[in-house]
mmCIF file of C-alpha atoms in Angstrom:
data_model
loop_
_atom_site.group_PDB
_atom_site.id
_atom_site.type_symbol
_atom_site.label_atom_id
_atom_site.label_comp_id
_atom_site.label_asym_id
_atom_site.label_seq_id
_atom_site.Cartn_x
_atom_site.Cartn_y
_atom_site.Cartn_z
ATOM 1 C CA UNK A 296 24.145 70.161 -19.530
ATOM 2 C CA UNK A 297 21.469 67.468 -19.536
ATOM 3 C CA UNK A 298 18.426 68.374 -21.506
ATOM 4 C CA UNK A 299 14.870 67.604 -20.384
ATOM 5 C CA UNK A 300 14.450 64.905 -23.024
ATOM 6 C CA UNK A 301 17.653 63.135 -21.788
ATOM 7 C CA UNK A 302 16.284 63.201 -18.212
ATOM 8 C CA UNK A 303 13.000 61.650 -19.342
ATOM 9 C CA UNK A 304 14.902 58.921 -21.255
ATOM 10 C CA UNK A 305 16.950 58.155 -18.176
ATOM 11 C CA UNK A 306 13.837 57.669 -16.084
ATOM 12 C CA UNK A 307 12.179 55.477 -18.660
ATOM 13 C CA UNK A 308 15.336 53.211 -18.888
ATOM 14 C CA UNK A 309 15.516 53.045 -15.029
ATOM 15 C CA UNK A 310 11.805 51.984 -14.809
ATOM 16 C CA UNK A 311 12.338 49.322 -17.451
ATOM 17 C CA UNK A 312 15.376 48.029 -15.541
ATOM 18 C CA UNK A 313 13.322 47.812 -12.400
ATOM 19 C CA UNK A 314 10.549 45.872 -14.271
ATOM 20 C CA UNK A 315 13.199 43.463 -15.584
ATOM 21 C CA UNK A 316 14.514 42.760 -12.105
ATOM 22 C CA UNK A 317 11.027 42.079 -10.785
ATOM 23 C CA UNK A 318 10.361 39.808 -13.762
ATOM 24 C CA UNK A 319 13.635 37.879 -13.090
ATOM 25 C CA UNK A 320 12.627 37.416 -9.459
ATOM 26 C CA UNK A 321 9.197 36.302 -10.357
ATOM 27 C CA UNK A 322 10.626 33.888 -12.894
ATOM 28 C CA UNK A 323 13.029 32.402 -10.492
ATOM 29 C CA UNK A 324 10.313 31.882 -7.897
ATOM 30 C CA UNK A 325 8.121 30.236 -10.594
ATOM 31 C CA UNK A 326 10.919 27.879 -11.600
ATOM 32 C CA UNK A 327 12.410 27.103 -8.159
ATOM 33 C CA UNK A 328 10.084 28.202 -5.377
ATOM 34 C CA UNK A 329 6.745 27.130 -6.700
ATOM 35 C CA UNK A 330 7.657 23.435 -7.508
ATOM 36 C CA UNK A 331 9.417 23.148 -4.117
ATOM 37 C CA UNK A 332 6.251 24.396 -2.335
ATOM 38 C CA UNK A 333 4.122 21.964 -4.304
ATOM 39 C CA UNK A 334 6.433 19.031 -3.392
ATOM 40 C CA UNK A 335 6.318 20.046 0.306
ATOM 41 C CA UNK A 336 2.535 20.227 0.189
ATOM 42 C CA UNK A 337 2.203 16.854 -1.546
ATOM 43 C CA UNK A 338 4.575 15.252 0.908
ATOM 44 C CA UNK A 339 2.382 16.475 3.739
ATOM 45 C CA UNK A 340 -0.654 15.225 1.851
ATOM 46 C CA UNK A 341 0.879 11.808 1.335
ATOM 47 C CA UNK A 342 1.224 11.436 5.095
ATOM 48 C CA UNK A 343 -2.413 12.423 5.505
ATOM 49 C CA UNK A 344 -3.484 9.809 2.908
ATOM 50 C CA UNK A 345 -1.258 7.150 4.507
ATOM 51 C CA UNK A 346 -2.799 7.816 7.924
ATOM 52 C CA UNK A 347 -6.298 7.446 6.355
ATOM 53 C CA UNK A 348 -5.431 3.991 5.011
ATOM 54 C CA UNK A 349 -3.953 3.040 8.344
ATOM 55 C CA UNK A 350 -7.350 4.019 9.914
ATOM 56 C CA UNK A 351 -9.070 1.966 7.153
ATOM 57 C CA UNK A 352 -6.985 -1.089 8.012
ATOM 58 C CA UNK A 353 -7.803 -0.736 11.721
ATOM 59 C CA UNK A 354 -11.545 -0.449 10.802
ATOM 60 C CA UNK A 355 -11.658 -3.486 8.611
ATOM 61 C CA UNK A 356 -9.595 -5.569 11.108
ATOM 62 C CA UNK A 357 -12.054 -4.596 13.776
ATOM 63 C CA UNK A 358 -14.891 -5.819 11.590
ATOM 64 C CA UNK A 359 -13.141 -9.158 11.253
ATOM 65 C CA UNK A 360 -12.237 -9.544 14.939
ATOM 66 C CA UNK A 361 -15.755 -8.774 16.217
ATOM 67 C CA UNK A 362 -17.502 -10.552 13.257
ATOM 68 C CA UNK A 363 -19.338 -7.436 12.313
ATOM 69 C CA UNK A 364 -21.199 -8.920 9.257
ATOM 70 C CA UNK A 365 -24.000 -6.937 7.768
ATOM 71 C CA UNK A 366 -22.701 -3.568 9.036
ATOM 72 C CA UNK A 367 -20.770 -1.301 6.681
ATOM 73 C CA UNK A 368 -18.164 1.109 7.680
ATOM 74 C CA UNK A 369 -17.603 4.326 5.784
ATOM 75 C CA UNK A 370 -14.184 5.924 5.437
ATOM 76 C CA UNK A 371 -13.243 9.263 3.791
ATOM 77 C CA UNK A 372 -10.082 8.908 1.655
ATOM 78 C CA UNK A 373 -8.564 12.400 0.969
ATOM 79 C CA UNK A 374 -7.506 11.571 -2.574
ATOM 80 C CA UNK A 375 -7.159 15.132 -3.809
ATOM 81 C CA UNK A 376 -4.424 17.433 -2.600
ATOM 82 C CA UNK A 377 -4.507 21.286 -2.427
ATOM 83 C CA UNK A 378 -2.733 21.479 -5.782
ATOM 84 C CA UNK A 379 -4.241 18.706 -7.865
ATOM 85 C CA UNK A 380 -7.152 16.187 -8.102
ATOM 86 C CA UNK A 381 -6.746 12.660 -7.030
ATOM 87 C CA UNK A 382 -8.330 9.316 -7.883
ATOM 88 C CA UNK A 383 -9.324 6.150 -5.922
ATOM 89 C CA UNK A 384 -9.190 2.682 -7.444
ATOM 90 C CA UNK A 385 -10.300 -0.772 -6.468
ATOM 91 C CA UNK A 386 -8.693 -3.508 -8.581
ATOM 92 C CA UNK A 387 -9.427 -7.178 -8.079
ATOM 93 C CA UNK A 388 -6.875 -9.909 -8.858
ATOM 94 C CA UNK A 389 -3.618 -7.865 -8.803
ATOM 95 C CA UNK A 390 -1.859 -10.987 -7.630
ATOM 96 C CA UNK A 391 -2.235 -14.610 -6.539
ATOM 97 C CA UNK A 392 -1.166 -16.077 -3.228
ATOM 98 C CA UNK A 393 -0.448 -19.846 -3.281
ATOM 99 C CA UNK A 394 -0.203 -21.652 0.075
ATOM 100 C CA UNK A 395 1.034 -25.282 -0.206
ATOM 101 C CA UNK A 396 1.339 -27.578 2.886
ATOM 102 C CA UNK A 397 2.004 -31.234 2.142
ATOM 103 C CA UNK A 398 -0.543 -32.348 -0.492
ATOM 104 C CA UNK A 399 -3.028 -29.461 0.443
ATOM 105 C CA UNK A 400 -2.954 -26.351 -1.733
ATOM 106 C CA UNK A 401 -5.010 -23.228 -1.383
ATOM 107 C CA UNK A 402 -4.980 -20.243 -3.780
ATOM 108 C CA UNK A 403 -6.255 -16.732 -3.010
ATOM 109 C CA UNK A 404 -6.741 -13.650 -5.250
ATOM 110 C CA UNK A 405 -5.257 -10.466 -3.835
ATOM 111 C CA UNK A 406 -7.056 -7.173 -4.446
ATOM 112 C CA UNK A 407 -5.805 -3.624 -3.972
ATOM 113 C CA UNK A 408 -7.596 -0.377 -2.853
ATOM 114 C CA UNK A 409 -5.373 2.605 -3.526
ATOM 115 C CA UNK A 410 -5.253 6.219 -4.409
ATOM 116 C CA UNK A 411 -3.058 8.344 -6.752
ATOM 117 C CA UNK A 412 -2.595 12.057 -6.504
ATOM 118 C CA UNK A 413 -0.384 15.022 -7.288
ATOM 119 C CA UNK A 414 2.590 15.242 -9.444
ATOM 120 C CA UNK A 415 4.890 12.931 -7.539
ATOM 121 C CA UNK A 416 3.720 9.621 -8.965
ATOM 122 C CA UNK A 417 2.699 8.424 -5.520
ATOM 123 C CA UNK A 418 0.339 5.583 -4.690
ATOM 124 C CA UNK A 419 -0.926 4.806 -1.295
ATOM 125 C CA UNK A 420 -3.161 1.832 -0.594
ATOM 126 C CA UNK A 421 -4.387 -1.365 1.198
ATOM 127 C CA UNK A 422 -3.369 -4.784 -0.096
ATOM 128 C CA UNK A 423 -3.332 -8.242 1.439
ATOM 129 C CA UNK A 424 -4.101 -6.866 4.851
ATOM 130 C CA UNK A 425 -1.286 -4.365 4.784
ATOM 131 C CA UNK A 426 -0.769 -0.720 3.870
ATOM 132 C CA UNK A 427 1.839 0.308 1.347
ATOM 133 C CA UNK A 428 3.269 3.412 -0.322
ATOM 134 C CA UNK A 429 4.675 3.508 -3.800
ATOM 135 C CA UNK A 430 6.752 6.420 -5.053
ATOM 136 C CA UNK A 431 7.939 6.338 -8.645
ATOM 137 C CA UNK A 432 7.547 2.602 -8.856
ATOM 138 C CA UNK A 433 9.427 1.763 -5.603
ATOM 139 C CA UNK A 434 7.108 0.549 -2.881
ATOM 140 C CA UNK A 435 7.495 -0.091 0.905
ATOM 141 C CA UNK A 436 5.127 -1.402 3.465
ATOM 142 C CA UNK A 437 3.829 1.035 6.062
ATOM 143 C CA UNK A 438 2.407 -1.943 7.872
ATOM 144 C CA UNK A 439 2.822 -5.433 6.269
ATOM 145 C CA UNK A 440 0.364 -8.314 5.922
ATOM 146 C CA UNK A 441 -0.046 -10.710 8.833
ATOM 147 C CA UNK A 442 1.758 -13.991 9.309
ATOM 148 C CA UNK A 443 2.445 -15.296 12.863
ATOM 149 C CA UNK A 444 4.621 -18.296 13.756
ATOM 150 C CA UNK A 445 4.546 -19.884 17.233
ATOM 151 C CA UNK A 446 7.132 -22.645 18.005
ATOM 152 C CA UNK A 447 5.959 -25.390 20.247
ATOM 153 C CA UNK A 448 8.771 -27.871 20.688
ATOM 154 C CA UNK A 449 9.232 -29.449 17.233
ATOM 155 C CA UNK A 450 5.839 -28.226 16.083
ATOM 156 C CA UNK A 451 4.968 -24.885 14.400
ATOM 157 C CA UNK A 452 1.638 -23.103 14.720
ATOM 158 C CA UNK A 453 1.258 -20.684 11.900
ATOM 159 C CA UNK A 454 -1.570 -18.188 11.412
ATOM 160 C CA UNK A 455 -2.126 -16.180 8.257
ATOM 161 C CA UNK A 456 -4.770 -13.532 7.599
ATOM 162 C CA UNK A 457 -5.487 -13.155 3.854
ATOM 163 C CA UNK A 458 -8.392 -10.668 3.160
ATOM 164 C CA UNK A 459 -10.505 -11.136 0.024
ATOM 165 C CA UNK A 460 -12.002 -7.871 -1.254
ATOM 166 C CA UNK A 461 -14.660 -7.566 -3.975
ATOM 167 C CA UNK A 462 -15.274 -4.414 -5.926
ATOM 168 C CA UNK A 463 -14.000 -2.691 -9.041
ATOM 169 C CA UNK A 464 -14.036 1.076 -9.626
ATOM 170 C CA UNK A 465 -12.055 4.083 -10.541
ATOM 171 C CA UNK A 466 -13.219 7.545 -9.190
ATOM 172 C CA UNK A 467 -11.623 10.838 -9.639
ATOM 173 C CA UNK A 468 -12.320 13.755 -7.406
ATOM 174 C CA UNK A 469 -11.206 17.263 -6.299
ATOM 175 C CA UNK A 470 -12.171 16.368 -2.784
ATOM 176 C CA UNK A 471 -12.270 13.413 -0.415
ATOM 177 C CA UNK A 472 -13.886 10.108 -1.641
ATOM 178 C CA UNK A 473 -16.125 8.137 0.792
ATOM 179 C CA UNK A 474 -15.700 4.407 0.597
ATOM 180 C CA UNK A 475 -18.034 1.779 2.214
ATOM 181 C CA UNK A 476 -16.669 -1.603 3.222
ATOM 182 C CA UNK A 477 -18.820 -4.442 4.643
ATOM 183 C CA UNK A 478 -17.725 -7.780 6.040
ATOM 184 C CA UNK A 479 -19.430 -10.585 4.244
ATOM 185 C CA UNK A 480 -17.857 -13.536 6.076
ATOM 186 C CA UNK A 481 -14.682 -14.619 7.959
ATOM 187 C CA UNK A 482 -14.069 -18.370 7.791
ATOM 188 C CA UNK A 483 -10.893 -19.976 9.159
ATOM 189 C CA UNK A 484 -9.306 -22.872 7.468
ATOM 190 C CA UNK A 485 -7.217 -25.426 9.375
ATOM 191 C CA UNK A 486 -4.586 -27.498 7.669
ATOM 192 C CA UNK A 487 -1.999 -29.790 9.103
ATOM 193 C CA UNK A 488 0.317 -32.200 7.156
ATOM 194 C CA UNK A 489 2.361 -35.242 8.272
ATOM 195 C CA UNK A 490 5.658 -34.785 10.021
ATOM 196 C CA UNK A 491 8.518 -32.961 8.269
ATOM 197 C CA UNK A 492 6.243 -31.342 5.581
ATOM 198 C CA UNK A 493 7.397 -27.941 4.346
ATOM 199 C CA UNK A 494 5.080 -24.895 4.050
ATOM 200 C CA UNK A 495 5.508 -23.001 0.753
ATOM 201 C CA UNK A 496 3.902 -19.528 0.295
ATOM 202 C CA UNK A 497 4.198 -18.105 -3.214
ATOM 203 C CA UNK A 498 2.983 -14.732 -4.433
ATOM 204 C CA UNK A 499 2.788 -14.050 -8.075
ATOM 205 C CA UNK A 500 2.074 -10.440 -9.085
ATOM 206 C CA UNK A 501 0.996 -8.639 -12.175
ATOM 207 C CA UNK A 502 3.599 -5.963 -11.707
ATOM 208 C CA UNK A 503 7.283 -6.308 -10.706
ATOM 209 C CA UNK A 504 7.050 -3.499 -7.963
ATOM 210 C CA UNK A 505 4.322 -5.524 -6.234
ATOM 211 C CA UNK A 506 6.314 -8.743 -6.298
ATOM 212 C CA UNK A 507 9.314 -6.756 -4.862
ATOM 213 C CA UNK A 508 6.967 -5.402 -2.163
ATOM 214 C CA UNK A 509 5.890 -8.959 -1.123
ATOM 215 C CA UNK A 510 9.486 -10.121 -1.302
ATOM 216 C CA UNK A 511 10.346 -7.490 1.230
ATOM 217 C CA UNK A 512 7.527 -8.722 3.563
ATOM 218 C CA UNK A 513 8.865 -12.369 3.176
ATOM 219 C CA UNK A 514 12.496 -11.240 3.839
ATOM 220 C CA UNK A 515 11.366 -9.383 7.009
ATOM 221 C CA UNK A 516 9.495 -12.423 8.118
ATOM 222 C CA UNK A 517 12.519 -14.527 7.569
ATOM 223 C CA UNK A 518 14.731 -12.211 9.630
ATOM 224 C CA UNK A 519 12.178 -12.079 12.448
ATOM 225 C CA UNK A 520 11.643 -15.782 12.864
ATOM 226 C CA UNK A 521 15.188 -17.057 12.074
ATOM 227 C CA UNK A 522 16.224 -15.308 15.323
ATOM 228 C CA UNK A 523 13.637 -17.579 17.054
ATOM 229 C CA UNK A 524 15.149 -20.775 15.639
ATOM 230 C CA UNK A 525 12.644 -21.273 12.799
ATOM 231 C CA UNK A 526 13.962 -22.727 9.557
ATOM 232 C CA UNK A 527 12.658 -20.225 7.046
ATOM 233 C CA UNK A 528 13.819 -18.989 3.609
ATOM 234 C CA UNK A 529 12.806 -16.091 1.379
ATOM 235 C CA UNK A 530 13.592 -16.303 -2.291
ATOM 236 C CA UNK A 531 12.525 -14.461 -5.519
ATOM 237 C CA UNK A 532 12.813 -17.086 -8.371
ATOM 238 C CA UNK A 533 11.152 -14.935 -10.975
ATOM 239 C CA UNK A 534 10.817 -11.112 -11.468
ATOM 240 C CA UNK A 535 7.104 -11.256 -10.506
ATOM 241 C CA UNK A 536 7.256 -14.092 -7.926
ATOM 242 C CA UNK A 537 8.238 -14.160 -4.293
ATOM 243 C CA UNK A 538 8.424 -17.210 -2.157
ATOM 244 C CA UNK A 539 8.570 -18.046 1.565
ATOM 245 C CA UNK A 540 9.425 -21.590 2.713
ATOM 246 C CA UNK A 541 9.064 -22.779 6.245
ATOM 247 C CA UNK A 542 10.422 -26.185 7.429
ATOM 248 C CA UNK A 543 9.601 -27.634 10.885
ATOM 249 C CA UNK A 544 12.312 -29.098 12.999
ATOM 250 C CA UNK A 545 12.943 -32.913 12.499
ATOM 251 C CA UNK A 546 9.821 -34.866 13.480
ATOM 252 C CA UNK A 547 7.749 -31.721 13.697
ATOM 253 C CA UNK A 548 4.411 -30.849 12.258
ATOM 254 C CA UNK A 549 3.156 -27.596 10.901
ATOM 255 C CA UNK A 550 -0.400 -26.621 12.045
ATOM 256 C CA UNK A 551 -1.632 -23.921 9.612
ATOM 257 C CA UNK A 552 -4.561 -21.574 10.259
ATOM 258 C CA UNK A 553 -5.710 -19.393 7.343
ATOM 259 C CA UNK A 554 -8.336 -16.704 8.173
ATOM 260 C CA UNK A 555 -9.964 -15.310 5.117
ATOM 261 C CA UNK A 556 -12.236 -12.300 5.727
ATOM 262 C CA UNK A 557 -14.317 -11.486 2.684
ATOM 263 C CA UNK A 558 -15.293 -7.743 2.193
ATOM 264 C CA UNK A 559 -17.438 -5.874 -0.211
ATOM 265 C CA UNK A 560 -15.986 -2.542 -1.117
ATOM 266 C CA UNK A 561 -17.782 0.260 -2.943
ATOM 267 C CA UNK A 562 -17.905 4.101 -3.268
ATOM 268 C CA UNK A 563 -20.721 5.483 -1.234
ATOM 269 C CA UNK A 564 -23.806 6.292 -3.269
ATOM 270 C CA UNK A 565 -25.580 9.606 -2.620
#
């Protein structure tokens, strides 16, 4: 016959077992479910940030197209996610773009406006007129910089847009970060060389992932215009250097237009 003290002991053991099962469920959720939920939320947030930078590109392009000097635009970059703070950076001189046509050489400093957030080592930003996304050191263009080639018989009309951005800051936030951008000037440069002169565009980056990103842009440009009969070659002679070479048809001339909008970029002051 079970005594009263044995019955009490059985109830206590059963209660402890229930608590252990609950603790195991909570532990498994903390190890598996919570990180997965955070990753899903940050993936959604990355899309939101990317869309914000696409809106930013549209806004600054609109400033250039309509020559809106003296008028600043303000954009809210949602750097922080629901699970962690974020930061917004403006870095000048992250790379150098060298454009050589015949004996004429022009060099441009490339700057980068970008944000980092969350635990996924993700960067999203605006650079060289394009929007990129970098995950764990591997970057892709969401929309690339601008180079357009029109073939007119043996001649090539090439237009490049190379933004120059001034500003340097690093701002952390648990909310969105407002950024002001003003167009200072937008001056086109026209270059044409004698017949049969090659155009060489070389990007030299501070970081390898950035050089690979520009190499991808050059490769895509090569694939696009080779199909139109343009002699164009993309190479990567060094780990931090990407090159694009364009050769006109025999007896042809390259007419090059470089549009360089200059912007001032700053965090809005309250």
